[in-house]
């Protein structure tokens, strides 16, 4: 049984109140660890350590020295690749092939990518004449925002945490991370990496626990936190915004989605089906960018439904380490129940279940896992729950459409606005749509293709702010203007 301790001021510490909760392997439902919950005392200590580090060795490092540490962090994550891989797989049950290609390499890259950004970003300068005939020069200086609270979800634990910790440290901040209660492992392990490469104590801290009346709330309401960056559900984001209002702290929020894919009859069908298979089912549909609404131009509707059905049925669930496993479990039995409740709702609302709709038959040793079948529905009106609400599972509804205007109206008719994927060979049409679809990210003939220099974030209830490349600097630094008269 593994103990997941809090990491405060460079040291692993247990819960001072002796409170722990179970870490469960979603593949089989077995308890694999004990997580030490942080109370107010641990959160206070973590924030104080982060504050002290800002004023200590860390605060005195030059950008070049900080970048050397970021580079060392990326190298050390890669050196301990297998440790991170095993930790991530134990927490999430995701297939080895996926975690080894996506989660862990991106965990390292998220430190590397911000080295170039921070070294090469300039600030503006203006020369002017003063009323008394002299000269003044204004220039901008980016200073670290301070102590950043990083509140993370469970779907891509290392990837999404380092996506925030990387730029935060590049900009000279210190962080207190609150990983999801479901996935404590990789954030905890990263503490060892910080110590190994010589990141000063107090720069990176981890507090474990839940949201309300636990580490999440204590951290986000803490008066000595200077900014909060969050990825997770929209409802949680609203609570965090309220917490941030106390003391007027800035927030960066990456939240839910109900992402659409739009498939025109002139698309490259092979590329479209390959991509939809990933966007609907990868990571068991637990990707904020994932597609849960597919709109297909009527002439190829039946063909797309049949092809995606075949792909969904070929997604073999199983042991994450087995070579033929294509899909893992949901993150927890609670999330499995949520997904299955939508499978029931779809049937009640009159859906045609093209495939799936339940729990797959698993071997005895995996029966306790949080398994759900990849599922496709057709035949529902746009008002149906599975078309309007985020499920965060391996499922999609496919509807036919007859015109560009019709599909545009349907895509935009949702409170979320995170991502859309459009499939067509008509680039003029694709660009026209990309400019009218109300989302933060629009892919054309692709999905989850990322250039980490570009802005990432959602519109409407999917988020506030953009992170990635120089856009991260807007949140992780304060831009100060200096004016010199001479
Ligand atoms: N837009 C994006 O980039 C992404 C969005 N998501 C969203 O995240 C959801 C899944 O992740 P979950 O971990 O279930 O989200 P969640 O919102 O339940 O939890 C996220 C984190 O917030 C913490 N938390 C919960 N209540 C809190 C409170 N009142 N104060 C402070 N912290 C609190 C949790 O402990 C966890 O660490 C999905 O439904 C999806 O919508 C997930 C990944 C990416
Ligand atoms: O699941 C949400 C998600 C996935 C990827 C990224 S990014 O590639 O790091 O930008 C962000 C959020």
Short mmCIF file of C-alpha atoms and ligand atoms in Angstrom, two decimals:
data_model
loop_
_atom_site.label_atom_id
_atom_site.label_comp_id
_atom_site.label_asym_id
_atom_site.label_seq_id
_atom_site.Cartn_x
_atom_site.Cartn_y
_atom_site.Cartn_z
CA UNK A 1 0.00 0.00 0.00
CA UNK A 2 1.48 3.32 -1.09
CA UNK A 3 1.17 6.50 1.00
CA UNK A 4 0.68 9.75 -0.92
CA UNK A 5 1.96 12.55 1.28
CA UNK A 6 1.68 16.28 0.89
CA UNK A 7 4.84 17.98 -0.41
CA UNK A 8 5.53 21.19 1.47
CA UNK A 9 8.74 23.23 1.47
CA UNK A 10 10.66 20.40 -0.19
CA UNK A 11 9.60 17.76 2.35
CA UNK A 12 6.93 15.04 2.27
CA UNK A 13 4.51 15.47 5.17
CA UNK A 14 1.56 13.36 6.38
CA UNK A 15 -1.83 14.76 7.34
CA UNK A 16 -1.38 16.50 10.71
CA UNK A 17 -4.95 15.53 11.62
CA UNK A 18 -4.27 11.91 10.63
CA UNK A 19 -6.91 12.06 7.88
CA UNK A 20 -6.42 9.81 4.88
CA UNK A 21 -8.58 8.59 2.02
CA UNK A 22 -8.26 5.65 -0.35
CA UNK A 23 -6.64 5.78 -3.76
CA UNK A 24 -8.50 3.29 -5.94
CA UNK A 25 -7.36 1.57 -9.10
CA UNK A 26 -10.25 2.10 -11.56
CA UNK A 27 -9.24 -1.00 -13.52
CA UNK A 28 -10.36 -3.38 -10.77
CA UNK A 29 -11.73 -1.25 -7.90
CA UNK A 30 -8.90 -2.25 -5.56
CA UNK A 31 -7.42 0.13 -3.01
CA UNK A 32 -3.81 0.81 -4.01
CA UNK A 33 -2.87 3.68 -1.76
CA UNK A 34 -3.65 6.01 1.09
CA UNK A 35 -3.77 9.73 0.39
CA UNK A 36 -2.95 12.14 3.24
CA UNK A 37 -5.54 14.90 3.24
CA UNK A 38 -4.30 18.43 3.80
CA UNK A 39 -6.23 20.50 6.31
CA UNK A 40 -6.00 24.23 6.91
CA UNK A 41 -2.65 23.73 8.69
CA UNK A 42 -0.98 22.06 5.69
CA UNK A 43 -2.46 24.56 3.23
CA UNK A 44 -1.24 27.45 5.40
CA UNK A 45 2.23 25.87 5.56
CA UNK A 46 2.33 25.29 1.80
CA UNK A 47 1.28 28.86 1.00
CA UNK A 48 3.78 30.24 3.53
CA UNK A 49 6.57 28.12 2.00
CA UNK A 50 5.64 29.35 -1.46
CA UNK A 51 5.64 32.97 -0.25
CA UNK A 52 9.03 32.56 1.45
CA UNK A 53 10.54 30.98 -1.67
CA UNK A 54 9.54 34.01 -3.72
CA UNK A 55 11.63 36.16 -1.43
CA UNK A 56 14.48 33.64 -1.16
CA UNK A 57 16.89 31.91 -3.58
CA UNK A 58 14.20 31.33 -6.20
CA UNK A 59 13.25 35.00 -6.35
CA UNK A 60 16.90 35.93 -6.91
CA UNK A 61 17.46 33.61 -9.91
CA UNK A 62 17.87 35.15 -13.35
CA UNK A 63 15.63 34.03 -16.22
CA UNK A 64 18.54 32.02 -17.63
CA UNK A 65 19.08 30.24 -14.32
CA UNK A 66 15.37 29.45 -14.03
CA UNK A 67 15.39 28.10 -17.56
CA UNK A 68 18.28 25.77 -16.72
CA UNK A 69 16.15 24.33 -13.93
CA UNK A 70 13.15 23.94 -16.27
CA UNK A 71 15.35 22.07 -18.72
CA UNK A 72 16.64 19.84 -15.91
CA UNK A 73 13.04 19.13 -14.83
CA UNK A 74 12.11 17.99 -18.33
CA UNK A 75 15.21 15.77 -18.52
CA UNK A 76 14.56 14.25 -15.10
CA UNK A 77 10.91 13.48 -15.93
CA UNK A 78 12.13 11.72 -19.06
CA UNK A 79 14.84 9.88 -17.09
CA UNK A 80 12.13 8.66 -14.70
CA UNK A 81 9.67 8.10 -17.55
CA UNK A 82 8.68 4.62 -16.37
CA UNK A 83 8.00 5.76 -12.81
CA UNK A 84 5.69 8.48 -14.08
CA UNK A 85 4.07 6.09 -16.53
CA UNK A 86 3.32 3.49 -13.87
CA UNK A 87 2.02 6.13 -11.45
CA UNK A 88 -0.30 7.61 -14.09
CA UNK A 89 -1.57 4.22 -15.20
CA UNK A 90 -2.22 3.09 -11.62
CA UNK A 91 -4.27 6.23 -10.94
CA UNK A 92 -6.25 6.35 -14.18
CA UNK A 93 -6.21 2.86 -15.73
CA UNK A 94 -5.48 4.42 -19.12
CA UNK A 95 -3.80 2.19 -21.72
CA UNK A 96 0.00 2.09 -21.64
CA UNK A 97 0.13 3.09 -25.31
CA UNK A 98 -1.81 6.29 -24.63
CA UNK A 99 -0.02 7.35 -21.45
CA UNK A 100 3.40 6.67 -22.98
CA UNK A 101 2.63 8.66 -26.13
CA UNK A 102 0.64 11.53 -24.67
CA UNK A 103 0.63 12.10 -20.92
CA UNK A 104 4.23 11.60 -19.87
CA UNK A 105 6.01 13.13 -22.90
CA UNK A 106 3.74 16.19 -22.63
CA UNK A 107 4.51 16.37 -18.90
CA UNK A 108 8.18 16.89 -19.79
CA UNK A 109 7.49 19.09 -22.82
CA UNK A 110 5.39 21.46 -20.73
CA UNK A 111 8.57 22.56 -18.93
CA UNK A 112 10.72 22.68 -22.06
CA UNK A 113 8.34 24.71 -24.22
CA UNK A 114 8.19 27.69 -21.87
CA UNK A 115 11.98 28.10 -21.87
CA UNK A 116 11.88 29.56 -25.38
CA UNK A 117 8.78 31.60 -24.59
CA UNK A 118 10.20 33.27 -21.51
CA UNK A 119 13.59 33.89 -23.09
CA UNK A 120 12.27 35.42 -26.28
CA UNK A 121 9.28 37.49 -25.21
CA UNK A 122 9.87 41.21 -25.23
CA UNK A 123 7.85 44.07 -23.79
CA UNK A 124 6.92 47.30 -25.52
CA UNK A 125 8.73 50.64 -25.12
CA UNK A 126 7.63 54.16 -26.10
CA UNK A 127 9.59 57.37 -26.30
CA UNK A 128 7.77 60.69 -25.81
CA UNK A 129 8.34 64.41 -25.33
CA UNK A 130 7.19 65.76 -21.97
CA UNK A 131 5.21 69.04 -21.64
CA UNK A 132 8.36 70.79 -20.30
CA UNK A 133 10.35 69.84 -23.39
CA UNK A 134 12.25 66.91 -21.96
CA UNK A 135 12.11 63.24 -22.94
CA UNK A 136 10.47 60.25 -21.29
CA UNK A 137 10.82 56.59 -22.04
CA UNK A 138 8.16 54.08 -20.99
CA UNK A 139 8.88 50.38 -20.93
CA UNK A 140 7.12 47.29 -19.69
CA UNK A 141 8.50 44.82 -17.17
CA UNK A 142 6.90 41.47 -16.55
CA UNK A 143 7.10 40.48 -12.89
CA UNK A 144 5.94 37.18 -11.39
CA UNK A 145 2.38 37.29 -10.10
CA UNK A 146 3.43 35.57 -6.86
CA UNK A 147 1.98 32.47 -5.22
CA UNK A 148 -0.19 30.58 -7.71
CA UNK A 149 -2.80 28.00 -6.70
CA UNK A 150 -3.00 25.25 -9.34
CA UNK A 151 -6.21 23.20 -9.07
CA UNK A 152 -6.24 20.15 -11.34
CA UNK A 153 -8.64 17.49 -12.69
CA UNK A 154 -8.12 13.75 -13.05
CA UNK A 155 -8.36 13.11 -16.79
CA UNK A 156 -4.80 14.00 -17.85
CA UNK A 157 -3.23 14.51 -14.43
CA UNK A 158 0.46 15.11 -15.21
CA UNK A 159 -0.19 16.79 -18.55
CA UNK A 160 -2.72 19.32 -17.27
CA UNK A 161 -0.83 20.04 -14.03
CA UNK A 162 2.51 20.71 -15.77
CA UNK A 163 0.68 22.75 -18.43
CA UNK A 164 0.21 25.26 -15.58
CA UNK A 165 3.25 24.62 -13.37
CA UNK A 166 5.65 24.94 -16.37
CA UNK A 167 4.73 28.53 -17.30
CA UNK A 168 4.17 29.50 -13.65
CA UNK A 169 7.77 28.58 -12.79
CA UNK A 170 9.15 29.96 -16.06
CA UNK A 171 7.68 33.32 -15.07
CA UNK A 172 9.26 33.16 -11.60
CA UNK A 173 6.19 32.30 -9.53
CA UNK A 174 5.88 29.66 -6.86
CA UNK A 175 3.01 27.17 -6.82
CA UNK A 176 0.77 25.20 -4.52
CA UNK A 177 -0.81 22.36 -6.51
CA UNK A 178 -4.06 20.66 -5.52
CA UNK A 179 -4.25 17.52 -7.66
CA UNK A 180 -7.56 15.77 -8.11
CA UNK A 181 -8.44 13.48 -5.21
CA UNK A 182 -8.71 10.69 -7.82
CA UNK A 183 -5.16 11.09 -9.15
CA UNK A 184 -2.60 12.06 -6.50
CA UNK A 185 0.38 10.09 -7.82
CA UNK A 186 2.22 12.07 -10.48
CA UNK A 187 1.96 15.44 -8.70
CA UNK A 188 3.44 13.76 -5.62
CA UNK A 189 6.22 12.14 -7.64
CA UNK A 190 7.09 15.47 -9.24
CA UNK A 191 8.22 16.65 -5.78
CA UNK A 192 11.09 14.12 -5.95
CA UNK A 193 12.05 15.50 -9.35
CA UNK A 194 12.02 19.08 -8.04
CA UNK A 195 14.38 18.12 -5.22
CA UNK A 196 16.61 16.03 -7.49
CA UNK A 197 17.32 18.89 -9.90
CA UNK A 198 17.75 21.49 -7.16
CA UNK A 199 14.60 23.58 -7.43
CA UNK A 200 14.68 25.59 -4.17
CA UNK A 201 12.37 24.39 -1.43
CA UNK A 202 8.96 26.00 -1.32
CA UNK A 203 8.78 26.67 -5.07
CA UNK A 204 6.62 23.59 -5.77
CA UNK A 205 4.19 22.39 -3.12
CA UNK A 206 1.41 19.80 -3.25
CA UNK A 207 -1.63 19.58 -0.99
CA UNK A 208 -3.99 16.64 -1.29
CA UNK A 209 -7.69 16.53 -0.66
CA UNK A 210 -11.13 17.33 -1.99
CA UNK A 211 -12.88 20.55 -3.00
CA UNK A 212 -15.44 22.00 -0.57
CA UNK A 213 -14.36 22.15 3.09
CA UNK A 214 -11.06 20.55 2.15
CA UNK A 215 -7.72 21.41 0.54
CA UNK A 216 -9.30 22.82 -2.66
CA UNK A 217 -11.45 25.36 -0.83
CA UNK A 218 -8.80 26.18 1.81
CA UNK A 219 -6.28 26.87 -0.95
CA UNK A 220 -8.46 28.91 -3.30
CA UNK A 221 -9.83 31.04 -0.43
CA UNK A 222 -6.39 31.54 1.09
CA UNK A 223 -5.72 35.30 1.37
CA UNK A 224 -2.02 34.92 0.58
CA UNK A 225 -2.61 33.26 -2.82
CA UNK A 226 -2.10 35.78 -5.65
CA UNK A 227 -3.77 33.95 -8.55
CA UNK A 228 -5.71 30.74 -9.20
CA UNK A 229 -5.49 28.58 -12.29
CA UNK A 230 -8.06 25.82 -12.58
CA UNK A 231 -9.07 23.05 -14.94
CA UNK A 232 -12.24 21.14 -14.21
CA UNK A 233 -16.00 21.34 -14.25
CA UNK A 234 -17.79 24.61 -14.93
CA UNK A 235 -19.71 24.42 -11.65
CA UNK A 236 -16.44 24.13 -9.73
CA UNK A 237 -15.04 27.03 -11.74
CA UNK A 238 -17.95 29.17 -10.56
CA UNK A 239 -17.15 28.32 -6.92
CA UNK A 240 -13.49 29.14 -7.53
CA UNK A 241 -14.37 32.48 -9.13
CA UNK A 242 -16.36 33.36 -6.02
CA UNK A 243 -13.39 32.40 -3.85
CA UNK A 244 -11.09 34.50 -6.05
CA UNK A 245 -13.37 37.51 -5.67
CA UNK A 246 -12.35 37.65 -2.01
CA UNK A 247 -9.21 39.75 -2.26
CA UNK A 248 -9.74 40.38 -6.01
CA UNK A 249 -7.39 37.66 -7.29
CA UNK A 250 -7.15 36.84 -11.01
CA UNK A 251 -8.33 33.47 -12.31
CA UNK A 252 -7.59 31.37 -15.35
CA UNK A 253 -10.35 28.83 -15.91
CA UNK A 254 -10.34 25.91 -18.34
CA UNK A 255 -13.67 24.17 -17.96
CA UNK A 256 -16.25 21.90 -19.50
CA UNK A 257 -17.33 21.43 -23.08
CA UNK A 258 -19.95 19.80 -25.28
CA UNK A 259 -17.83 19.74 -28.37
CA UNK A 260 -19.19 19.16 -31.84
CA UNK A 261 -17.71 17.65 -34.98
CA UNK A 262 -19.09 18.74 -38.35
CA UNK A 263 -18.63 16.29 -41.22
CA UNK A 264 -19.32 17.42 -44.80
CA UNK A 265 -19.97 14.97 -47.63
CA UNK A 266 -16.75 16.05 -49.39
CA UNK A 267 -14.50 15.08 -46.46
CA UNK A 268 -11.68 12.56 -46.66
CA UNK A 269 -13.67 9.75 -45.06
CA UNK A 270 -10.66 7.78 -43.87
CA UNK A 271 -9.13 10.79 -42.09
CA UNK A 272 -12.53 11.72 -40.68
CA UNK A 273 -13.31 8.30 -39.23
CA UNK A 274 -9.79 7.87 -37.83
CA UNK A 275 -10.03 11.27 -36.19
CA UNK A 276 -13.58 10.85 -34.89
CA UNK A 277 -12.59 7.50 -33.36
CA UNK A 278 -10.01 9.36 -31.31
CA UNK A 279 -12.08 12.45 -30.54
CA UNK A 280 -15.08 10.44 -29.33
CA UNK A 281 -13.42 7.54 -27.53
CA UNK A 282 -9.77 8.31 -26.65
CA UNK A 283 -9.05 8.29 -22.92
CA UNK A 284 -12.55 6.78 -22.51
CA UNK A 285 -13.98 10.08 -23.74
CA UNK A 286 -12.52 11.85 -20.72
CA UNK A 287 -10.86 14.68 -22.62
CA UNK A 288 -12.28 18.16 -22.33
CA UNK A 289 -11.77 18.55 -26.08
CA UNK A 290 -13.58 15.29 -26.87
CA UNK A 291 -16.49 15.13 -29.32
CA UNK A 292 -19.92 14.24 -27.95
CA UNK A 293 -22.03 15.73 -30.79
CA UNK A 294 -21.37 14.67 -34.39
CA UNK A 295 -23.22 16.36 -37.26
CA UNK A 296 -22.94 14.63 -40.63
CA UNK A 297 -24.13 15.92 -44.01
CA UNK A 298 -27.07 13.74 -45.00
CA UNK A 299 -25.60 12.00 -48.13
CA UNK A 300 -22.89 10.28 -46.03
CA UNK A 301 -24.79 9.98 -42.73
CA UNK A 302 -25.40 6.21 -42.88
CA UNK A 303 -21.84 5.57 -44.02
CA UNK A 304 -20.32 7.55 -41.13
CA UNK A 305 -22.61 5.92 -38.56
CA UNK A 306 -21.68 2.44 -39.83
CA UNK A 307 -17.94 3.18 -39.94
CA UNK A 308 -17.84 4.71 -36.46
CA UNK A 309 -19.90 1.81 -35.09
CA UNK A 310 -17.32 -0.61 -36.45
CA UNK A 311 -14.49 1.38 -34.82
CA UNK A 312 -16.31 1.67 -31.48
CA UNK A 313 -16.91 -2.07 -31.39
CA UNK A 314 -13.21 -2.72 -32.10
CA UNK A 315 -12.12 -0.74 -29.02
CA UNK A 316 -11.16 -3.57 -26.72
CA UNK A 317 -11.28 -2.67 -23.02
CA UNK A 318 -8.81 -4.36 -20.71
CA UNK A 319 -5.62 -4.41 -18.70
CA UNK A 320 -3.72 -1.16 -19.44
CA UNK A 321 -0.52 -3.12 -20.05
CA UNK A 322 -2.01 -5.60 -22.54
CA UNK A 323 -0.92 -4.87 -26.12
CA UNK A 324 -4.44 -5.19 -27.55
CA UNK A 325 -6.14 -2.91 -25.00
CA UNK A 326 -7.58 0.12 -26.75
CA UNK A 327 -9.72 1.68 -24.03
CA UNK A 328 -9.45 1.98 -20.25
CA UNK A 329 -12.11 2.33 -17.57
CA UNK A 330 -13.81 5.52 -16.42
CA UNK A 331 -11.86 7.24 -13.66
CA UNK A 332 -14.06 5.97 -10.83
CA UNK A 333 -17.22 4.07 -10.02
CA UNK A 334 -18.88 7.42 -9.33
CA UNK A 335 -18.03 8.65 -12.83
CA UNK A 336 -19.04 5.28 -14.30
CA UNK A 337 -22.45 5.74 -12.65
CA UNK A 338 -22.73 9.25 -14.12
CA UNK A 339 -21.95 8.00 -17.63
CA UNK A 340 -24.35 5.07 -17.29
CA UNK A 341 -27.10 7.40 -16.08
CA UNK A 342 -26.75 9.27 -19.40
CA UNK A 343 -26.87 5.94 -21.26
CA UNK A 344 -30.22 5.31 -19.51
CA UNK A 345 -31.46 8.85 -20.19
CA UNK A 346 -30.67 8.52 -23.91
CA UNK A 347 -32.82 5.37 -24.10
CA UNK A 348 -35.61 7.01 -22.09
CA UNK A 349 -35.57 10.03 -24.41
CA UNK A 350 -35.99 7.72 -27.42
CA UNK A 351 -32.48 7.32 -28.85
CA UNK A 352 -31.59 4.59 -31.30
CA UNK A 353 -28.63 2.88 -29.64
CA UNK A 354 -26.30 2.14 -32.56
CA UNK A 355 -23.78 0.42 -30.33
CA UNK A 356 -22.90 0.09 -26.66
CA UNK A 357 -25.10 1.62 -24.00
CA UNK A 358 -23.93 -0.43 -21.02
CA UNK A 359 -21.05 -2.13 -19.25
CA UNK A 360 -18.78 -4.48 -21.23
CA UNK A 361 -18.36 -8.05 -20.11
CA UNK A 362 -14.97 -8.16 -18.39
CA UNK A 363 -12.87 -11.06 -17.07
CA UNK A 364 -13.35 -11.84 -13.36
CA UNK A 365 -10.22 -9.99 -12.22
CA UNK A 366 -11.44 -6.75 -13.86
CA UNK A 367 -15.14 -6.97 -13.03
CA UNK A 368 -14.74 -4.50 -10.13
CA UNK A 369 -13.46 -1.81 -12.53
CA UNK A 370 -15.34 1.27 -13.73
CA UNK A 371 -15.95 -0.03 -17.26
CA UNK A 372 -18.33 1.51 -19.78
CA UNK A 373 -18.97 0.62 -23.41
CA UNK A 374 -18.15 3.05 -26.20
CA UNK A 375 -21.61 4.20 -27.22
CA UNK A 376 -23.22 5.82 -30.26
CA UNK A 377 -26.75 7.16 -30.50
CA UNK A 378 -28.85 8.57 -33.32
CA UNK A 379 -32.39 9.87 -33.63
CA UNK A 380 -32.62 12.38 -30.78
CA UNK A 381 -33.84 15.99 -31.01
CA UNK A 382 -31.39 18.79 -30.22
CA UNK A 383 -33.02 19.28 -26.82
CA UNK A 384 -32.07 15.78 -25.56
CA UNK A 385 -29.86 15.58 -22.45
CA UNK A 386 -27.07 13.69 -24.20
CA UNK A 387 -26.90 16.44 -26.85
CA UNK A 388 -26.94 19.40 -24.47
CA UNK A 389 -25.06 18.23 -21.34
CA UNK A 390 -21.41 17.29 -20.93
CA UNK A 391 -21.08 13.57 -20.16
CA UNK A 392 -17.27 13.17 -20.26
CA UNK A 393 -17.57 9.57 -21.40
CA UNK A 394 -16.85 7.49 -24.55
CA UNK A 395 -20.05 8.36 -26.36
CA UNK A 396 -21.53 10.55 -29.04
CA UNK A 397 -24.82 11.33 -30.71
CA UNK A 398 -24.77 11.54 -34.53
CA UNK A 399 -27.32 13.74 -36.35
CA UNK A 400 -27.76 14.44 -40.07
CA UNK A 401 -27.77 17.99 -41.47
CA UNK A 402 -28.67 19.54 -44.82
CA UNK A 403 -27.07 22.99 -44.89
CA UNK A 404 -24.17 24.99 -43.53
CA UNK A 405 -26.50 27.48 -41.80
CA UNK A 406 -28.44 24.68 -40.12
CA UNK A 407 -25.34 22.99 -38.74
CA UNK A 408 -23.79 26.27 -37.61
CA UNK A 409 -26.91 27.12 -35.61
CA UNK A 410 -26.91 23.65 -34.01
CA UNK A 411 -23.23 23.74 -33.11
CA UNK A 412 -23.56 27.16 -31.48
CA UNK A 413 -26.74 26.26 -29.60
CA UNK A 414 -24.94 25.26 -26.42
CA UNK A 415 -23.78 26.98 -23.22
CA UNK A 416 -20.26 25.66 -23.71
CA UNK A 417 -17.73 26.82 -26.31
CA UNK A 418 -14.50 24.89 -26.04
CA UNK A 419 -13.64 23.06 -29.27
CA UNK A 420 -15.01 21.98 -32.65
CA UNK A 421 -13.62 19.83 -35.46
CA UNK A 422 -14.75 20.44 -39.05
CA UNK A 423 -14.13 17.84 -41.77
CA UNK A 424 -14.26 19.01 -45.39
CA UNK A 425 -12.00 19.44 -48.43
CA UNK A 426 -13.53 22.86 -49.05
CA UNK A 427 -11.09 25.09 -47.22
CA UNK A 428 -13.05 28.26 -47.88
CA UNK A 429 -16.10 26.75 -46.23
CA UNK A 430 -14.02 25.42 -43.34
CA UNK A 431 -12.52 28.84 -42.68
CA UNK A 432 -15.90 30.53 -42.99
CA UNK A 433 -17.29 28.19 -40.33
CA UNK A 434 -14.22 28.46 -38.12
CA UNK A 435 -14.86 32.19 -37.86
CA UNK A 436 -18.51 31.75 -36.88
CA UNK A 437 -18.40 28.80 -34.50
CA UNK A 438 -18.37 30.08 -30.92
CA UNK A 439 -15.39 28.18 -29.51
CA UNK A 440 -11.86 28.77 -28.28
CA UNK A 441 -10.39 26.08 -30.57
CA UNK A 442 -11.45 25.00 -34.03
CA UNK A 443 -9.71 22.15 -35.83
CA UNK A 444 -10.08 21.55 -39.56
CA UNK A 445 -9.53 17.93 -40.63
CA UNK A 446 -7.84 17.26 -37.28
CA UNK A 447 -8.43 17.00 -33.55
CA UNK A 448 -6.19 17.59 -30.51
CA UNK A 449 -3.36 18.62 -32.82
CA UNK A 450 -1.47 21.05 -30.61
CA UNK A 451 1.21 23.63 -31.13
CA UNK A 452 2.01 24.62 -27.57
CA UNK A 453 2.76 28.22 -28.58
CA UNK A 454 -0.88 28.80 -29.49
CA UNK A 455 -3.67 30.05 -27.20
CA UNK A 456 -5.70 27.35 -25.46
CA UNK A 457 -8.98 28.06 -23.71
CA UNK A 458 -12.73 28.18 -24.03
CA UNK A 459 -15.47 30.68 -24.79
CA UNK A 460 -18.86 30.98 -23.11
CA UNK A 461 -19.08 28.67 -20.07
CA UNK A 462 -15.97 26.73 -21.13
CA UNK A 463 -13.57 29.17 -19.62
CA UNK A 464 -11.94 32.49 -19.01
CA UNK A 465 -8.50 33.37 -20.32
CA UNK A 466 -6.04 31.67 -22.60
CA UNK A 467 -2.94 29.65 -21.71
CA UNK A 468 -0.14 28.53 -24.02
CA UNK A 469 2.95 30.27 -25.39
CA UNK A 470 3.02 34.00 -24.72
CA UNK A 471 -0.64 33.91 -23.73
CA UNK A 472 0.34 32.14 -20.52
CA UNK A 473 2.41 35.18 -19.60
CA UNK A 474 -0.75 37.27 -19.38
CA UNK A 475 -1.86 35.22 -16.41
CA UNK A 476 1.44 34.21 -14.82
CA UNK A 477 2.99 37.69 -14.82
CA UNK A 478 1.94 41.17 -13.88
CA UNK A 479 2.85 43.69 -16.57
CA UNK A 480 4.27 46.77 -14.93
CA UNK A 481 4.88 50.01 -16.79
CA UNK A 482 7.98 52.05 -15.93
CA UNK A 483 8.32 55.63 -17.16
CA UNK A 484 11.70 57.38 -16.95
CA UNK A 485 11.95 61.11 -17.44
CA UNK A 486 15.33 62.49 -18.51
N1 LIG B 1 -11.46 22.81 -20.29
C1 LIG B 1 -10.50 22.00 -19.96
O1 LIG B 1 -9.34 22.22 -20.27
C2 LIG B 1 -10.81 20.78 -19.17
C3 LIG B 1 -11.99 20.62 -18.48
N2 LIG B 1 -12.23 19.50 -17.76
C4 LIG B 1 -13.50 19.39 -17.03
O2 LIG B 1 -13.19 18.76 -15.82
C5 LIG B 1 -14.19 17.82 -15.47
C6 LIG B 1 -13.56 16.56 -14.91
O3 LIG B 1 -12.66 16.87 -13.95
P1 LIG B 1 -13.03 16.82 -12.40
O4 LIG B 1 -11.76 16.55 -11.71
O5 LIG B 1 -14.19 15.95 -12.14
O6 LIG B 1 -13.51 18.31 -12.17
P2 LIG B 1 -13.89 18.98 -10.81
O7 LIG B 1 -14.27 20.36 -11.16
O8 LIG B 1 -14.82 18.16 -10.02
O9 LIG B 1 -12.54 18.97 -9.97
C7 LIG B 1 -11.38 19.60 -10.43
C8 LIG B 1 -10.54 19.98 -9.24
O10 LIG B 1 -11.20 20.98 -8.48
C9 LIG B 1 -11.22 20.60 -7.12
N3 LIG B 1 -12.40 21.21 -6.51
C10 LIG B 1 -13.67 20.73 -6.53
N4 LIG B 1 -14.50 21.60 -5.89
C11 LIG B 1 -13.73 22.64 -5.47
C12 LIG B 1 -14.00 23.84 -4.75
N5 LIG B 1 -15.22 24.17 -4.35
N6 LIG B 1 -12.96 24.67 -4.49
C13 LIG B 1 -11.72 24.37 -4.90
N7 LIG B 1 -11.40 23.25 -5.57
C14 LIG B 1 -12.40 22.39 -5.87
C15 LIG B 1 -11.23 19.10 -7.16
O11 LIG B 1 -10.84 18.55 -5.94
C16 LIG B 1 -10.25 18.83 -8.29
O12 LIG B 1 -8.92 18.94 -7.85
C17 LIG B 1 -14.88 17.48 -16.75
O13 LIG B 1 -16.25 17.47 -16.49
C18 LIG B 1 -14.51 18.56 -17.70
O14 LIG B 1 -15.61 19.39 -17.85
C19 LIG B 1 -11.30 18.53 -17.66
C20 LIG B 1 -10.13 18.63 -18.34
C21 LIG B 1 -9.80 19.76 -19.14
O1 LIG B 2 -8.67 17.63 -21.39
C1 LIG B 2 -8.41 18.79 -21.51
C2 LIG B 2 -7.18 19.36 -22.09
C3 LIG B 2 -6.44 18.62 -22.95
C4 LIG B 2 -5.27 19.15 -23.45
C5 LIG B 2 -4.87 20.39 -23.10
S1 LIG B 2 -3.40 21.01 -23.71
O2 LIG B 2 -3.00 20.23 -24.86
O3 LIG B 2 -2.45 21.00 -22.67
O4 LIG B 2 -3.59 22.39 -24.07
C6 LIG B 2 -5.60 21.15 -22.24
C7 LIG B 2 -6.77 20.63 -21.73
#
